[in-house]
Coordinates of C-alpha atoms and ligand atoms in Angstrom, one line a residue:
M1 CA 103.0 130.0 79.8
E2 CA 104.1 130.0 76.1
V3 CA 100.7 129.4 73.4
T4 CA 101.1 126.8 71.0
I5 CA 100.1 127.3 67.3
P6 CA 99.3 124.8 64.7
V7 CA 101.7 126.0 61.8
P8 CA 102.3 126.5 59.0
L9 CA 100.5 130.0 60.0
R10 CA 101.2 132.9 57.8
T11 CA 101.7 136.4 60.0
L12 CA 98.8 137.8 57.7
W13 CA 96.0 137.0 56.3
E14 CA 92.8 138.4 54.6
H15 CA 89.2 137.8 56.3
E16 CA 85.4 139.3 54.6
D17 CA 86.8 142.9 53.9
H18 CA 90.1 143.6 55.9
I19 CA 92.8 141.9 57.1
V20 CA 94.4 140.0 60.2
V21 CA 97.7 139.9 61.7
I22 CA 99.3 138.3 65.1
D23 CA 100.6 141.4 68.4
Q24 CA 103.9 140.1 68.0
R25 CA 103.8 143.0 70.6
K26 CA 102.6 139.5 73.6
L27 CA 104.2 136.6 72.0
P28 CA 105.0 134.1 73.5
H29 CA 102.7 134.9 76.2
Q30 CA 99.5 135.4 74.8
F31 CA 98.5 134.6 70.8
V32 CA 96.4 137.3 69.9
I33 CA 95.1 138.9 66.4
E34 CA 94.5 141.8 65.5
H35 CA 91.6 143.0 62.9
V36 CA 93.5 145.8 61.2
R37 CA 90.7 147.2 58.6
S38 CA 91.7 151.5 58.2
L39 CA 94.7 152.9 56.8
K40 CA 95.2 154.5 60.4
A41 CA 94.5 150.8 61.9
A42 CA 97.1 150.3 59.5
V43 CA 99.6 152.7 60.7
W44 CA 99.6 151.9 64.3
V45 CA 100.1 148.4 63.9
I46 CA 103.3 149.6 62.2
K47 CA 103.8 152.5 64.7
E48 CA 103.7 150.2 67.8
M49 CA 104.7 146.7 66.5
V50 CA 102.0 144.9 66.3
V51 CA 103.8 143.8 62.9
R52 CA 107.8 144.3 62.5
G53 CA 110.3 143.0 60.3
A54 CA 111.7 144.8 57.0
P55 CA 108.8 142.2 54.7
L56 CA 105.8 142.5 56.7
I57 CA 106.1 146.4 57.2
A58 CA 105.6 146.5 53.7
C59 CA 103.3 144.2 53.0
T60 CA 101.3 145.3 55.9
G61 CA 101.9 149.1 54.2
A62 CA 100.4 147.6 51.3
Y63 CA 97.2 146.7 52.6
G64 CA 96.9 150.8 54.6
V65 CA 97.6 152.1 50.7
Y66 CA 94.1 150.0 49.3
F67 CA 91.7 150.5 53.0
G68 CA 92.8 154.6 52.7
L69 CA 91.8 154.5 48.8
R70 CA 89.1 152.5 50.0
D71 CA 87.9 155.2 52.0
A72 CA 89.2 158.1 50.3
Q73 CA 87.0 160.7 48.9
N74 CA 89.2 161.5 45.6
S75 CA 92.4 159.8 43.7
S76 CA 94.7 162.8 44.7
D77 CA 94.5 161.2 48.4
L78 CA 97.0 159.0 47.4
E79 CA 99.6 160.8 48.1
D80 CA 98.7 161.5 51.8
I81 CA 98.0 158.1 51.9
L82 CA 101.8 156.9 51.5
S83 CA 103.8 159.8 52.9
E84 CA 100.9 158.7 55.6
L85 CA 102.5 155.2 55.4
R86 CA 106.0 156.1 54.7
N87 CA 106.5 158.3 57.5
S88 CA 105.9 155.1 60.1
R89 CA 109.0 154.3 60.0
P90 CA 111.7 154.8 59.3
T91 CA 115.2 152.3 58.6
A92 CA 113.1 149.4 56.6
V93 CA 113.5 150.3 53.1
N94 CA 110.7 147.3 52.2
L95 CA 107.5 150.0 53.3
F96 CA 109.5 152.6 51.2
N97 CA 110.2 150.9 48.0
T98 CA 106.6 148.8 47.8
M99 CA 105.3 152.5 48.4
D100 CA 107.2 154.2 45.5
R101 CA 106.2 150.5 43.5
L102 CA 102.2 150.9 44.5
E103 CA 102.3 154.7 43.8
E104 CA 104.0 154.3 40.4
E105 CA 101.5 151.7 39.4
L106 CA 98.5 154.1 41.4
S107 CA 98.9 156.8 39.2
K108 CA 98.4 154.5 35.5
C109 CA 94.6 154.6 37.0
Q110 CA 92.4 156.4 35.0
S111 CA 89.6 156.6 38.7
L112 CA 89.4 156.9 42.3
Q113 CA 87.5 153.0 41.7
E114 CA 89.8 151.5 39.0
M115 CA 93.3 152.4 42.1
R116 CA 91.2 150.3 44.4
V117 CA 90.9 147.3 42.9
K118 CA 94.2 147.5 41.8
S119 CA 95.5 148.9 45.0
L120 CA 94.0 145.5 47.1
E121 CA 94.9 143.1 43.4
L122 CA 99.1 144.8 44.8
A123 CA 99.0 143.6 48.5
R124 CA 97.5 140.5 47.6
Q125 CA 100.8 140.7 45.0
I126 CA 103.3 141.5 47.0
V127 CA 102.1 139.1 49.7
E128 CA 102.2 135.7 46.8
E129 CA 105.6 137.4 46.5
D130 CA 106.9 137.8 49.8
V131 CA 106.4 133.6 50.9
E132 CA 108.0 133.5 47.3
I133 CA 111.0 134.9 48.0
C134 CA 112.0 134.1 51.5
R135 CA 111.5 130.3 50.2
L136 CA 114.0 131.2 47.6
I137 CA 116.3 132.3 50.2
G138 CA 116.1 129.0 51.9
V139 CA 117.2 126.9 48.9
S140 CA 120.5 130.1 48.0
G141 CA 121.2 129.6 51.5
L142 CA 121.0 126.1 51.8
P143 CA 124.3 125.0 50.8
L144 CA 125.9 126.9 53.1
I145 CA 124.5 124.6 56.0
E146 CA 125.5 121.6 54.1
A147 CA 128.6 122.6 53.4
I148 CA 129.2 123.3 56.8
H149 CA 127.5 120.1 57.4
A150 CA 129.8 117.8 55.2
N151 CA 132.3 118.8 57.2
N152 CA 131.6 118.3 61.0
P153 CA 128.8 115.5 60.5
E154 CA 129.4 115.3 64.4
R155 CA 127.5 117.7 65.5
P156 CA 124.7 119.9 64.7
V157 CA 125.6 123.1 62.1
Q158 CA 125.7 126.3 65.2
I159 CA 123.4 129.0 64.0
L160 CA 123.4 132.6 65.8
T161 CA 121.0 134.6 64.5
H162 CA 120.3 138.5 66.3
C163 CA 116.9 139.6 66.7
N164 CA 113.7 138.1 64.8
A165 CA 114.0 137.7 60.4
G166 CA 111.8 134.9 60.7
M167 CA 109.1 133.8 59.5
L168 CA 106.4 137.2 62.2
G169 CA 108.9 139.5 59.8
C170 CA 108.3 138.1 56.7
I171 CA 104.6 136.4 55.7
E172 CA 105.9 132.7 55.8
W173 CA 109.2 131.3 55.8
G174 CA 111.4 134.0 56.8
T175 CA 114.8 135.0 56.0
I176 CA 117.5 133.3 58.2
S177 CA 114.8 130.8 58.9
S178 CA 114.4 130.3 55.6
P179 CA 117.7 127.8 54.6
I180 CA 117.7 126.0 58.8
Y181 CA 113.9 125.1 57.5
Q182 CA 115.7 124.0 54.1
A183 CA 118.3 122.3 56.3
N184 CA 115.8 120.9 59.0
A185 CA 113.7 119.3 56.4
K186 CA 116.6 117.8 54.3
G187 CA 116.8 115.7 58.4
I188 CA 120.5 118.3 58.8
P189 CA 120.8 119.0 62.4
V190 CA 120.5 122.8 63.1
H191 CA 121.3 124.6 66.9
V192 CA 120.5 128.3 67.0
W193 CA 121.8 131.1 69.3
V194 CA 119.5 133.3 69.5
D195 CA 119.9 136.8 70.8
E196 CA 118.1 138.1 73.3
T197 CA 118.4 141.4 71.7
R198 CA 117.7 144.7 73.4
P199 CA 115.0 145.8 74.7
R200 CA 112.7 144.2 72.3
N201 CA 113.4 140.7 73.5
Q202 CA 112.0 139.8 69.3
G203 CA 114.8 136.8 69.5
A204 CA 113.5 135.7 73.0
N205 CA 110.1 136.1 72.2
L206 CA 110.1 135.6 68.8
T207 CA 112.9 133.9 66.9
A208 CA 112.6 131.1 70.1
W209 CA 109.2 131.1 70.1
E210 CA 109.3 130.1 66.2
L211 CA 111.9 127.7 66.1
T212 CA 110.1 125.9 69.3
Q213 CA 107.1 126.0 66.6
N214 CA 109.1 124.2 64.3
G215 CA 111.6 122.0 66.3
I216 CA 114.5 122.9 65.6
G217 CA 116.7 123.1 68.4
H218 CA 118.1 126.5 70.2
T219 CA 119.5 128.1 72.7
V220 CA 118.6 132.2 73.9
I221 CA 121.3 133.8 75.0
V222 CA 122.2 137.6 76.3
D223 CA 122.6 139.9 73.5
N224 CA 126.4 139.9 75.2
T225 CA 127.7 136.3 74.5
G226 CA 128.3 135.6 70.7
G227 CA 131.7 137.3 70.9
H228 CA 132.7 134.8 73.4
L229 CA 130.9 131.2 72.4
M230 CA 132.4 132.1 68.9
Q231 CA 136.2 132.1 70.6
K232 CA 135.2 129.1 72.2
G233 CA 134.3 127.4 68.6
M234 CA 130.8 127.0 68.7
V235 CA 129.3 128.8 66.7
D236 CA 130.0 128.0 63.0
L237 CA 127.8 130.1 61.2
V238 CA 126.4 133.7 62.0
I239 CA 123.4 134.8 59.9
V240 CA 121.3 138.3 60.4
G241 CA 118.0 139.5 58.8
A242 CA 118.0 142.8 57.0
D243 CA 116.5 146.1 57.2
R244 CA 117.7 148.0 54.4
V245 CA 120.9 147.0 52.1
T246 CA 122.4 149.4 50.7
R247 CA 124.3 149.5 47.0
N248 CA 127.5 148.7 48.4
G249 CA 126.5 146.4 50.9
D250 CA 126.6 148.0 54.3
T251 CA 123.1 146.6 55.9
A252 CA 121.1 148.4 58.8
N253 CA 120.1 145.8 60.6
K254 CA 118.7 145.6 64.9
I255 CA 120.8 147.0 66.8
G256 CA 123.6 144.6 68.2
T257 CA 124.3 143.6 64.6
Y258 CA 127.4 145.0 64.0
L259 CA 129.0 144.1 67.8
K260 CA 128.2 140.8 66.1
A261 CA 130.1 141.0 63.4
L262 CA 133.0 142.3 64.2
A263 CA 133.2 139.4 67.0
A264 CA 133.0 137.1 63.4
K265 CA 135.4 138.4 61.5
D266 CA 137.4 138.5 64.8
N267 CA 137.0 135.0 65.0
K268 CA 136.9 133.8 61.0
V269 CA 133.0 133.3 61.3
P270 CA 131.1 133.4 58.6
F271 CA 128.7 136.0 58.6
Y272 CA 126.1 136.5 56.1
I273 CA 123.5 138.8 55.7
A274 CA 119.6 137.2 54.1
L275 CA 118.1 140.0 52.7
P276 CA 115.1 139.3 50.5
S277 CA 115.1 142.2 47.2
T278 CA 112.2 144.1 48.6
T279 CA 115.3 145.2 51.3
V280 CA 118.0 146.3 48.8
D281 CA 117.5 149.9 48.6
W282 CA 119.7 150.7 44.8
K283 CA 119.2 154.5 45.3
T284 CA 121.8 155.0 48.2
F285 CA 124.9 154.3 48.1
N286 CA 126.6 154.9 51.3
G287 CA 124.5 153.2 54.1
V288 CA 126.7 154.1 56.9
K289 CA 126.7 157.4 56.4
E290 CA 123.4 158.0 55.0
I291 CA 120.9 155.0 56.7
E292 CA 118.4 157.1 58.7
I293 CA 118.2 155.1 61.6
E294 CA 115.0 155.4 64.6
E295 CA 114.6 157.2 67.1
R296 CA 111.7 155.4 69.8
S297 CA 110.8 155.2 73.4
P298 CA 113.3 155.8 76.0
D299 CA 110.3 153.7 78.1
E300 CA 111.9 150.4 75.4
V301 CA 114.4 150.3 76.9
K302 CA 113.7 151.1 80.8
Y303 CA 110.4 148.3 80.7
V304 CA 110.4 145.0 79.6
W305 CA 107.1 143.1 79.9
G306 CA 106.8 139.2 80.2
N307 CA 105.2 136.7 82.4
N308 CA 105.2 137.2 86.3
D309 CA 105.1 133.2 88.3
K310 CA 101.5 133.8 88.9
G311 CA 101.0 133.5 84.0
E312 CA 99.9 137.4 84.1
F313 CA 100.6 139.3 81.0
E314 CA 103.5 142.5 83.6
R315 CA 105.6 145.5 82.4
V316 CA 108.4 145.8 85.3
L317 CA 111.1 148.8 85.5
I318 CA 114.7 147.9 85.7
C319 CA 116.1 151.3 85.8
P320 CA 116.2 154.2 87.7
E321 CA 113.4 155.5 87.3
S322 CA 114.8 159.2 86.6
S323 CA 117.7 157.7 84.5
P324 CA 117.8 158.7 81.0
A325 CA 117.7 156.5 78.5
L326 CA 118.9 155.8 75.3
N327 CA 117.6 154.0 72.5
I328 CA 118.4 154.1 68.4
G329 CA 116.6 151.2 66.7
F330 CA 118.8 149.7 64.4
D331 CA 122.8 149.8 63.5
V332 CA 124.8 149.5 59.9
T333 CA 127.2 146.9 59.5
P334 CA 130.0 148.1 56.9
A335 CA 129.9 146.0 53.9
R336 CA 133.7 144.8 54.6
L337 CA 132.5 142.6 57.9
I338 CA 130.0 140.2 55.8
S339 CA 131.0 137.5 53.9
G340 CA 127.9 137.2 51.9
L341 CA 124.3 138.2 51.1
I342 CA 121.9 135.2 50.7
T343 CA 119.5 136.3 48.6
D344 CA 116.3 135.5 46.1
R345 CA 118.4 134.9 43.5
G346 CA 121.3 133.2 44.9
I347 CA 124.4 134.6 47.1
C348 CA 126.9 137.5 46.2
D349 CA 129.4 139.9 47.5
S350 CA 128.6 142.3 49.7
S351 CA 129.4 145.1 47.5
E352 CA 127.8 147.2 44.3
Q353 CA 129.5 144.5 41.9
G354 CA 128.2 141.2 43.9
L355 CA 124.6 142.9 44.2
L356 CA 124.9 143.6 40.1
S357 CA 126.0 140.6 39.2
L358 CA 122.3 138.6 40.7
F359 CA 120.2 142.4 39.7
P360 CA 122.1 143.3 35.9
E361 CA 119.4 145.1 35.6
K362 CA 119.8 148.1 38.7
R363 CA 123.0 149.0 36.3
Ligands
MRU1 O1 111.7 146.8 64.7 P1 111.7 145.5 64.6 O2 111.7 144.4 65.2 O3 111.2 145.5 63.1 O4 113.6 144.8 64.2 C1 113.6 143.8 63.0 C2 114.8 142.8 62.2 O5 115.3 143.9 62.3 C3 114.5 141.9 61.2 O6 116.0 141.2 61.7 C4 115.1 142.6 59.5 O7 113.8 143.3 59.3 C5 114.7 141.2 59.2 S1 113.3 140.8 59.4 C6 112.9 139.1 57.7

């Protein structure tokens, strides 16, 4: 049984003196919320992927800093609070960019009390900024969809995506989904090919659920189907999200993204990354060589979660129990395979020059 919720809804909201998030491990079968009241709880929801997706991880982390300071005895505890959060998940750079921003701002405070007030103010600001940034990604990406529709008005625009870079990975709108929702609102028919995205199935579980909630036509496919669909002319555009885009345009995203980029290149299908400016790692020059890739528990490969025929949520072993498994969370797509970067400031080439044309202050 699939759950329905009223939309629009945010993925994180304040309640009394704490925040509430959606337990994304349970969707689409159960809609369960989790109350996050402390630094420890914020680190736990990030590590366990109750919340996931680069922007949402960062927003949760920002509140984690506030909770840590609220419970702290001393302003010097800030260093430990930041390092606990920085050690929660290594690949998505939004968390690190946010921790750096908070560190810079909070180190100007004169007292622990001032830090508490400021950190809450900043967490709220970061959430609101994320909403606006994602809306603007939609404004930037919409013309791509409009152009495809104008060329071939006979069929819905066929978009393939991997993992979940929708609203569930952010606060509202999402990154790849923002142009899709904005095209849909303008009456442009869109159909999304949703990669299931093993091992944790964020595509099948989350993207498909989110598109269902928003009334967008879609079809779930196994991760190996994309290349075939592209050969048959059934994909007009690939848009995926990002966990880290380095200065040269190399992009870390959910494992399997690289293979989609290779197939897209071979079939001359445009392959775009939708990213908020908070996902750029300006300090790293070569993503393929330098990005730290998260490795997770082999159990995520060996077992899948789902609803059985009785509607009970259960875990199933899919290989010999004794077989070893390797669970690499992300891969890096080299900039040369990427047609362009869809950002909140417009679309640019996947290169340092391209990024700097939109963000000249980073020169
Ligand atoms: O491991 P996850 O589910 O956090 O991975 C998420 C992704 O790879 C997303 O595509 C990325 O964070 C972008 S979310 C807007």
